Phi, psi and omega in degrees: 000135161298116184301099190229187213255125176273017188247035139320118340253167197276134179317093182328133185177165210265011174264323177274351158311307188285338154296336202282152168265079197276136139288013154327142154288268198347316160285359168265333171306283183328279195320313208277305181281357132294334094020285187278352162255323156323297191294328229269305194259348146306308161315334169288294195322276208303244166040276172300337163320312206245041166243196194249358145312318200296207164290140149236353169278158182300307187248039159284335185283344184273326171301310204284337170251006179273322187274336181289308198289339186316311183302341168294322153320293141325304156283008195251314123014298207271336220248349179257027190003066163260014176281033173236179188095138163260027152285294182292346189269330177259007182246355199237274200306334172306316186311313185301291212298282209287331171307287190311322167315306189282346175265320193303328190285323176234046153317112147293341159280150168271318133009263167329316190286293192297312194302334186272345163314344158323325177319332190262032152302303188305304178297345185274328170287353159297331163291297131013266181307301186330311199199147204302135192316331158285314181295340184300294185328306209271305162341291176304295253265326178254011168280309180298309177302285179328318176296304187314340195269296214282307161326310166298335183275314177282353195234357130352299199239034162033045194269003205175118172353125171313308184293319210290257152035266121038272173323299211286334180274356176274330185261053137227320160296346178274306192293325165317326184236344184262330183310271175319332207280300194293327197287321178304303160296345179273310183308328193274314155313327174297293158343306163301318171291267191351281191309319180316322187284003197253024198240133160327155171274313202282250168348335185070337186261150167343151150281221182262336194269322180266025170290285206329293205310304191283005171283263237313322212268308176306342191271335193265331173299304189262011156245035167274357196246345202044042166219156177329146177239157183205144190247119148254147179245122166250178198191123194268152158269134166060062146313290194316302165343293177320262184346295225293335185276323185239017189079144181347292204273005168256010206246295147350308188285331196288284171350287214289337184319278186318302144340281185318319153324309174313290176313328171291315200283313179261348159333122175118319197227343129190229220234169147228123169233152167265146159225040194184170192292315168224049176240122177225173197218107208261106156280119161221163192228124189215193167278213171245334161301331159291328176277344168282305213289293193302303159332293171324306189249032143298351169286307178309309211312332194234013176251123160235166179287355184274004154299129169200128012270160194279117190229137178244196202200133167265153199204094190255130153257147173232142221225136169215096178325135166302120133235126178355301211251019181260024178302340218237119186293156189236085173327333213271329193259350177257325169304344170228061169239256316236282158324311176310294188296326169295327176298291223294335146299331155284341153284342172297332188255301183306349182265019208127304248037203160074019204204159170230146145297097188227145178189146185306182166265117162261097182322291149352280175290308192299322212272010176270332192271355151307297164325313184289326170311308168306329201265350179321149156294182174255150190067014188242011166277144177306139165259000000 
């Protein structure tokens, strides 16, 4: 079996947005005010150290400056953006959460201690972007309960008004919880618009627009994995034949079959989308014997004999070897793998149909078989 990433595929969510290594401004904004908020509370720490608020036992005061300066590590961390992966992302919020609570603990105002609770406003939006609406969940839920207990603590030991007390937790509690809670439902609606658009309407599988976006996530995948990437181009044969004998919409029926297939086949190992009326296009990641073996037999994969009407599929791939120093996806190289696996799909079909084509990418060679292609007649590729 091919050693391959076994957390295939990963669950869409608002953590891998906030992991992608994006050239957004808009992820770059988020990143600076989270970033600007990590540092934000070391400075609240020192700050209250040398006010009459702060600690006044040694050790609370010696915790209270181990954790501020500590907290300095993490940001400087988040801000040379080595903060990735949903381990360390999920380990950064804790960090926030369980920090702010233990600095927060050792207020001699009670007062104080609810104002600073304000603080997990910053961590609920780190959560909010960061990381998925269940981690959201656990954030309120222990954000929430710490305020409620410091409430319970102040009016306990009667250091502040019942009512004051009251007041001041109902508005630290509304911004703790309806603030990240509406930013978390408009991001997941927005989210939801987004996905809609990368998605076919007929197949249910990615368009051409959500080809682009999951490659960028297969390319990070496979070189955290060290193996190979490979492109197909399919294509069903003499589709029209179809159509024209049996009509659209069994012609339709044909489409999600084959889809559908695709997907079954390389589930595990990477995607399928359409990107043409009865063209579709396969990103996967393997060793290099597994991307021949999966490849090879995708002409069986999506043909049974129980079929009707019966449609095979042509099929060029192109392979592109792990290399080191290629961590950072490379449009210029997957735009002509892409290009590559369409020749190769069409020699595939002029030779029959029914069978794939696979060979690496050679720089060398695509740009020669471009050349030939321009001088091609118009009309003369097989259908």
């Amino acid at each position: 079996m091919d050693p391959l990433l076994q957390t295939w595929p990963v669950p869409p969510s608002a953590m891998l947005w906030g992991s992608k290594n994006s050239p957004g401004s808009m992820l770059r904004l988020v990143n600076f005010t989270i970033g600007f908020c990590s540092l934000n509370f070391s400075l609240v720490a020192y700050l209250f150290l040398i006010s009459g608020e702060g600690p006044d036992r040694q050790f609370a005061r010696t915790w209270l400056i181990a954790f501020a300066s500590a907290n300095l590590v993490p940001t400087v961390l988040w801000f040379l953006g080595k903060v990735r992966g949903s381990r360390a992302l999920k380990l950064f919020g804790i960090w926030a959460d369980l920090g702010t609570a233990s600095v927060i603990m050792t207020f001699t105002s009670h007062d104080a201690a609810l104002f600073g609770a304000v603080l997990f406003v910053a961590s609920g939006a780190y959560f909010t972007y960061f990381l998925n609406f269940r981690w959201l969940a656990f954030h309120l839920a222990f954000s929430c309960t710490f305020i409620i207990s410091l409430a319970i603590l102040a009016i306990t030991r009667g250091t502040l008004p019942t009512a004051g007390v009251i007041a001041r937790t109902d508005v630290i509690l509304c911004a703790v919880i309806f603030i990240p809670a509406t930013i978390q439902f408009a991001w997941r609606q927005l989210l939801a618009r987004a996905n809609g658009s990368k998605v076919d309407a007929l197949t249910g599988l990615l368009n051409r627009r959500g080809l682009w976006d999951m490659a960028e996530r297969v390319w990070s995948t496979s070189h955290a994995n060290r193996v190979d990437v490979a492109v197909a181009v399919v294509d069903i044969d003499k589709f029209k034949a179809v159509n024209d004998a049996y009509g659209h919409e069994v012609g339709d029926t044909v489409i999600i079959r084959t889809g559908n297939r695709l997907q079954q086949h390389v589930n595990g190992f990477g995607y399928a989308a359409r990107t043409g009326g009865e063209e579709f296009t396969l990103v996967m990641i393997g060793t290099p014997y597994g991307l021949r073996k999966r490849i090879a037999t995708l002409p069986r994969a999506v043909v049974e004999a129980t079929d009707a009407p019966l449609a095979t599929v042509s099929i060029g791939a192109s392979t592109m070897p792990f290399t080191p120093d290629m961590e950072q996806f490379d449009y210029t190289a997957f735009s002509r793998a892409i290009v590559h696996a369409d020749h190769l799909m069409y020699e595939a079909k002029s030779s029959g149909g029914n069978s794939a084509n696979t060979a690496p990418l050679d720089m060398t060679r695509f740009d020669r078989m471009q050349r030939q292609r321009r001088f091609q007649a118009p009309g003369s590729a097989v259908n």
